[in-house]
């Protein structure tokens, strides 16, 4: 099986020269299907995905091990996986699903608000609670997911 870390290393090599792209995720399944997800503050271009795909493919040896390679955008509406996704969505509306407080009978709570701040430890959103604006802070272990809210206003 192809090593996920090796593929991530090759992707990083290309991304370091790519003016703002960053790696979101790499997965390799038992059938050697490799999926590389990238993102950029201004969106992901198909041409750049193709170029990254060719770069990674040039580094891997099909004679040693056959594989299928997919390179694409992290996808709108998908949960954030890396800090950089939080950073490029500062000032935008997000949805956060918090984990229930240890009580298995409680439902997970969903918050919607504007992403105000994010760092390695956690993030803050501004939301409306009983008609008043409040800031809510989260650490990453406290949440199930955060994702960008798509608005069609």
mmCIF file of C-alpha atoms in Angstrom:
data_model
loop_
_atom_site.group_PDB
_atom_site.id
_atom_site.type_symbol
_atom_site.label_atom_id
_atom_site.label_comp_id
_atom_site.label_asym_id
_atom_site.label_seq_id
_atom_site.Cartn_x
_atom_site.Cartn_y
_atom_site.Cartn_z
ATOM 1 C CA UNK A 1 0.000 0.000 0.000
ATOM 2 C CA UNK A 2 1.209 3.506 -0.810
ATOM 3 C CA UNK A 3 2.236 5.493 2.279
ATOM 4 C CA UNK A 4 -0.106 8.407 3.052
ATOM 5 C CA UNK A 5 2.753 10.400 4.631
ATOM 6 C CA UNK A 6 4.834 10.153 1.456
ATOM 7 C CA UNK A 7 1.929 11.441 -0.644
ATOM 8 C CA UNK A 8 1.366 14.284 1.849
ATOM 9 C CA UNK A 9 5.072 15.168 1.623
ATOM 10 C CA UNK A 10 4.916 15.319 -2.190
ATOM 11 C CA UNK A 11 1.758 17.456 -2.018
ATOM 12 C CA UNK A 12 3.448 19.832 0.451
ATOM 13 C CA UNK A 13 6.415 20.220 -1.916
ATOM 14 C CA UNK A 14 4.105 21.491 -4.660
ATOM 15 C CA UNK A 15 1.925 23.533 -2.292
ATOM 16 C CA UNK A 16 4.908 25.439 -0.893
ATOM 17 C CA UNK A 17 5.347 27.030 -4.339
ATOM 18 C CA UNK A 18 1.647 27.567 -5.002
ATOM 19 C CA UNK A 19 0.731 31.042 -3.711
ATOM 20 C CA UNK A 20 -1.757 30.326 -0.961
ATOM 21 C CA UNK A 21 -2.903 26.751 -1.447
ATOM 22 C CA UNK A 22 -2.783 24.489 1.587
ATOM 23 C CA UNK A 23 -3.244 20.790 2.271
ATOM 24 C CA UNK A 24 -6.488 19.782 3.956
ATOM 25 C CA UNK A 25 -6.284 15.985 3.874
ATOM 26 C CA UNK A 26 -4.724 12.954 2.246
ATOM 27 C CA UNK A 27 -6.257 9.508 2.351
ATOM 28 C CA UNK A 28 -5.110 6.213 0.855
ATOM 29 C CA UNK A 29 -7.346 3.156 1.008
ATOM 30 C CA UNK A 30 -6.401 -0.525 0.756
ATOM 31 C CA UNK A 31 -6.962 -0.453 -3.026
ATOM 32 C CA UNK A 32 -4.405 2.386 -3.397
ATOM 33 C CA UNK A 33 -7.021 4.987 -4.196
ATOM 34 C CA UNK A 34 -5.365 8.240 -3.153
ATOM 35 C CA UNK A 35 -7.478 11.321 -2.426
ATOM 36 C CA UNK A 36 -5.733 14.666 -1.894
ATOM 37 C CA UNK A 37 -7.836 17.617 -0.704
ATOM 38 C CA UNK A 38 -6.515 21.173 -0.997
ATOM 39 C CA UNK A 39 -7.990 24.593 -0.343
ATOM 40 C CA UNK A 40 -7.304 28.273 -0.995
ATOM 41 C CA UNK A 41 -8.878 31.492 0.304
ATOM 42 C CA UNK A 42 -9.988 32.385 -3.245
ATOM 43 C CA UNK A 43 -11.189 28.904 -4.193
ATOM 44 C CA UNK A 44 -9.539 25.995 -5.957
ATOM 45 C CA UNK A 45 -8.925 25.969 -9.710
ATOM 46 C CA UNK A 46 -9.227 22.778 -11.765
ATOM 47 C CA UNK A 47 -5.984 23.582 -13.578
ATOM 48 C CA UNK A 48 -4.110 23.697 -10.274
ATOM 49 C CA UNK A 49 -5.608 20.363 -9.193
ATOM 50 C CA UNK A 50 -4.437 18.842 -12.487
ATOM 51 C CA UNK A 51 -0.950 20.300 -12.045
ATOM 52 C CA UNK A 52 -0.673 18.970 -8.479
ATOM 53 C CA UNK A 53 -1.950 15.595 -9.657
ATOM 54 C CA UNK A 54 0.729 15.426 -12.365
ATOM 55 C CA UNK A 55 3.394 16.460 -9.843
ATOM 56 C CA UNK A 56 2.428 13.737 -7.330
ATOM 57 C CA UNK A 57 2.082 11.159 -10.088
ATOM 58 C CA UNK A 58 5.596 11.961 -11.344
ATOM 59 C CA UNK A 59 6.952 11.144 -7.887
ATOM 60 C CA UNK A 60 5.180 7.776 -7.558
ATOM 61 C CA UNK A 61 6.248 4.652 -9.445
ATOM 62 C CA UNK A 62 3.423 2.713 -11.120
ATOM 63 C CA UNK A 63 5.908 -0.078 -11.868
ATOM 64 C CA UNK A 64 6.233 -0.662 -8.122
ATOM 65 C CA UNK A 65 2.595 -0.182 -7.149
ATOM 66 C CA UNK A 66 -0.506 0.698 -9.165
ATOM 67 C CA UNK A 67 -2.739 3.490 -7.826
ATOM 68 C CA UNK A 68 -5.609 5.828 -8.600
ATOM 69 C CA UNK A 69 -5.104 9.516 -7.753
ATOM 70 C CA UNK A 70 -7.788 12.150 -7.179
ATOM 71 C CA UNK A 71 -6.884 15.760 -6.361
ATOM 72 C CA UNK A 72 -9.616 18.233 -5.557
ATOM 73 C CA UNK A 73 -11.071 20.938 -3.368
ATOM 74 C CA UNK A 74 -12.027 20.278 0.236
ATOM 75 C CA UNK A 75 -15.595 21.067 -0.793
ATOM 76 C CA UNK A 76 -18.143 23.623 0.307
ATOM 77 C CA UNK A 77 -20.356 22.509 3.133
ATOM 78 C CA UNK A 78 -17.848 19.949 4.359
ATOM 79 C CA UNK A 79 -16.545 20.108 7.936
ATOM 80 C CA UNK A 80 -13.281 21.960 8.475
ATOM 81 C CA UNK A 81 -10.283 19.690 9.011
ATOM 82 C CA UNK A 82 -7.368 22.113 9.469
ATOM 83 C CA UNK A 83 -6.804 25.491 11.156
ATOM 84 C CA UNK A 84 -6.200 27.254 7.827
ATOM 85 C CA UNK A 85 -9.815 26.571 6.847
ATOM 86 C CA UNK A 86 -10.941 28.453 9.953
ATOM 87 C CA UNK A 87 -8.579 31.314 9.146
ATOM 88 C CA UNK A 88 -9.797 31.811 5.567
ATOM 89 C CA UNK A 89 -13.406 31.913 6.802
ATOM 90 C CA UNK A 90 -12.911 34.588 9.486
ATOM 91 C CA UNK A 91 -15.770 37.074 9.309
ATOM 92 C CA UNK A 92 -18.059 34.573 7.589
ATOM 93 C CA UNK A 93 -21.011 32.562 8.852
ATOM 94 C CA UNK A 94 -20.328 29.068 10.127
ATOM 95 C CA UNK A 95 -22.243 26.244 11.751
ATOM 96 C CA UNK A 96 -20.765 24.514 14.787
ATOM 97 C CA UNK A 97 -22.049 21.297 16.295
ATOM 98 C CA UNK A 98 -20.911 21.038 19.902
ATOM 99 C CA UNK A 99 -20.549 17.655 21.569
ATOM 100 C CA UNK A 100 -23.086 17.003 24.360
ATOM 101 C CA UNK A 101 -21.781 17.595 27.894
ATOM 102 C CA UNK A 102 -21.091 13.983 28.862
ATOM 103 C CA UNK A 103 -24.815 13.302 29.296
ATOM 104 C CA UNK A 104 -25.708 10.684 26.663
ATOM 105 C CA UNK A 105 -29.389 11.668 26.824
ATOM 106 C CA UNK A 106 -28.686 15.241 25.680
ATOM 107 C CA UNK A 107 -28.653 16.246 22.030
ATOM 108 C CA UNK A 108 -25.627 17.917 20.495
ATOM 109 C CA UNK A 109 -26.213 21.680 20.249
ATOM 110 C CA UNK A 110 -25.852 23.518 16.942
ATOM 111 C CA UNK A 111 -24.639 27.108 16.846
ATOM 112 C CA UNK A 112 -24.724 29.427 13.850
ATOM 113 C CA UNK A 113 -22.771 32.644 13.806
ATOM 114 C CA UNK A 114 -19.891 34.679 12.456
ATOM 115 C CA UNK A 115 -16.407 33.261 12.930
ATOM 116 C CA UNK A 116 -14.511 35.949 14.847
ATOM 117 C CA UNK A 117 -11.194 34.356 15.803
ATOM 118 C CA UNK A 118 -9.308 31.073 15.449
ATOM 119 C CA UNK A 119 -5.954 29.710 16.592
ATOM 120 C CA UNK A 120 -4.343 26.380 17.513
ATOM 121 C CA UNK A 121 -6.329 26.157 20.770
ATOM 122 C CA UNK A 122 -9.825 26.968 19.546
ATOM 123 C CA UNK A 123 -12.095 29.559 17.982
ATOM 124 C CA UNK A 124 -14.830 32.079 18.742
ATOM 125 C CA UNK A 125 -18.096 32.801 16.982
ATOM 126 C CA UNK A 126 -20.578 35.617 17.478
ATOM 127 C CA UNK A 127 -24.139 34.392 17.584
ATOM 128 C CA UNK A 128 -27.559 35.623 18.652
ATOM 129 C CA UNK A 129 -28.926 34.271 21.924
ATOM 130 C CA UNK A 130 -32.404 35.486 22.912
ATOM 131 C CA UNK A 131 -32.088 38.510 20.595
ATOM 132 C CA UNK A 132 -28.703 39.596 21.963
ATOM 133 C CA UNK A 133 -25.288 39.164 20.375
ATOM 134 C CA UNK A 134 -22.950 36.886 22.344
ATOM 135 C CA UNK A 135 -19.504 35.469 21.708
ATOM 136 C CA UNK A 136 -19.105 31.728 22.194
ATOM 137 C CA UNK A 137 -15.672 30.136 22.512
ATOM 138 C CA UNK A 138 -14.884 26.545 21.597
ATOM 139 C CA UNK A 139 -11.879 24.263 21.840
ATOM 140 C CA UNK A 140 -11.568 21.709 19.043
ATOM 141 C CA UNK A 141 -12.179 18.676 21.327
ATOM 142 C CA UNK A 142 -15.544 20.225 22.344
ATOM 143 C CA UNK A 143 -17.006 20.084 18.850
ATOM 144 C CA UNK A 144 -18.153 17.468 16.387
ATOM 145 C CA UNK A 145 -17.722 19.784 13.397
ATOM 146 C CA UNK A 146 -17.523 23.318 12.064
ATOM 147 C CA UNK A 147 -18.483 24.152 8.497
ATOM 148 C CA UNK A 148 -18.986 27.186 6.312
ATOM 149 C CA UNK A 149 -22.620 28.202 5.896
ATOM 150 C CA UNK A 150 -23.514 28.722 2.278
ATOM 151 C CA UNK A 151 -25.838 31.680 1.834
ATOM 152 C CA UNK A 152 -27.996 32.350 -1.217
ATOM 153 C CA UNK A 153 -29.193 35.830 -0.146
#
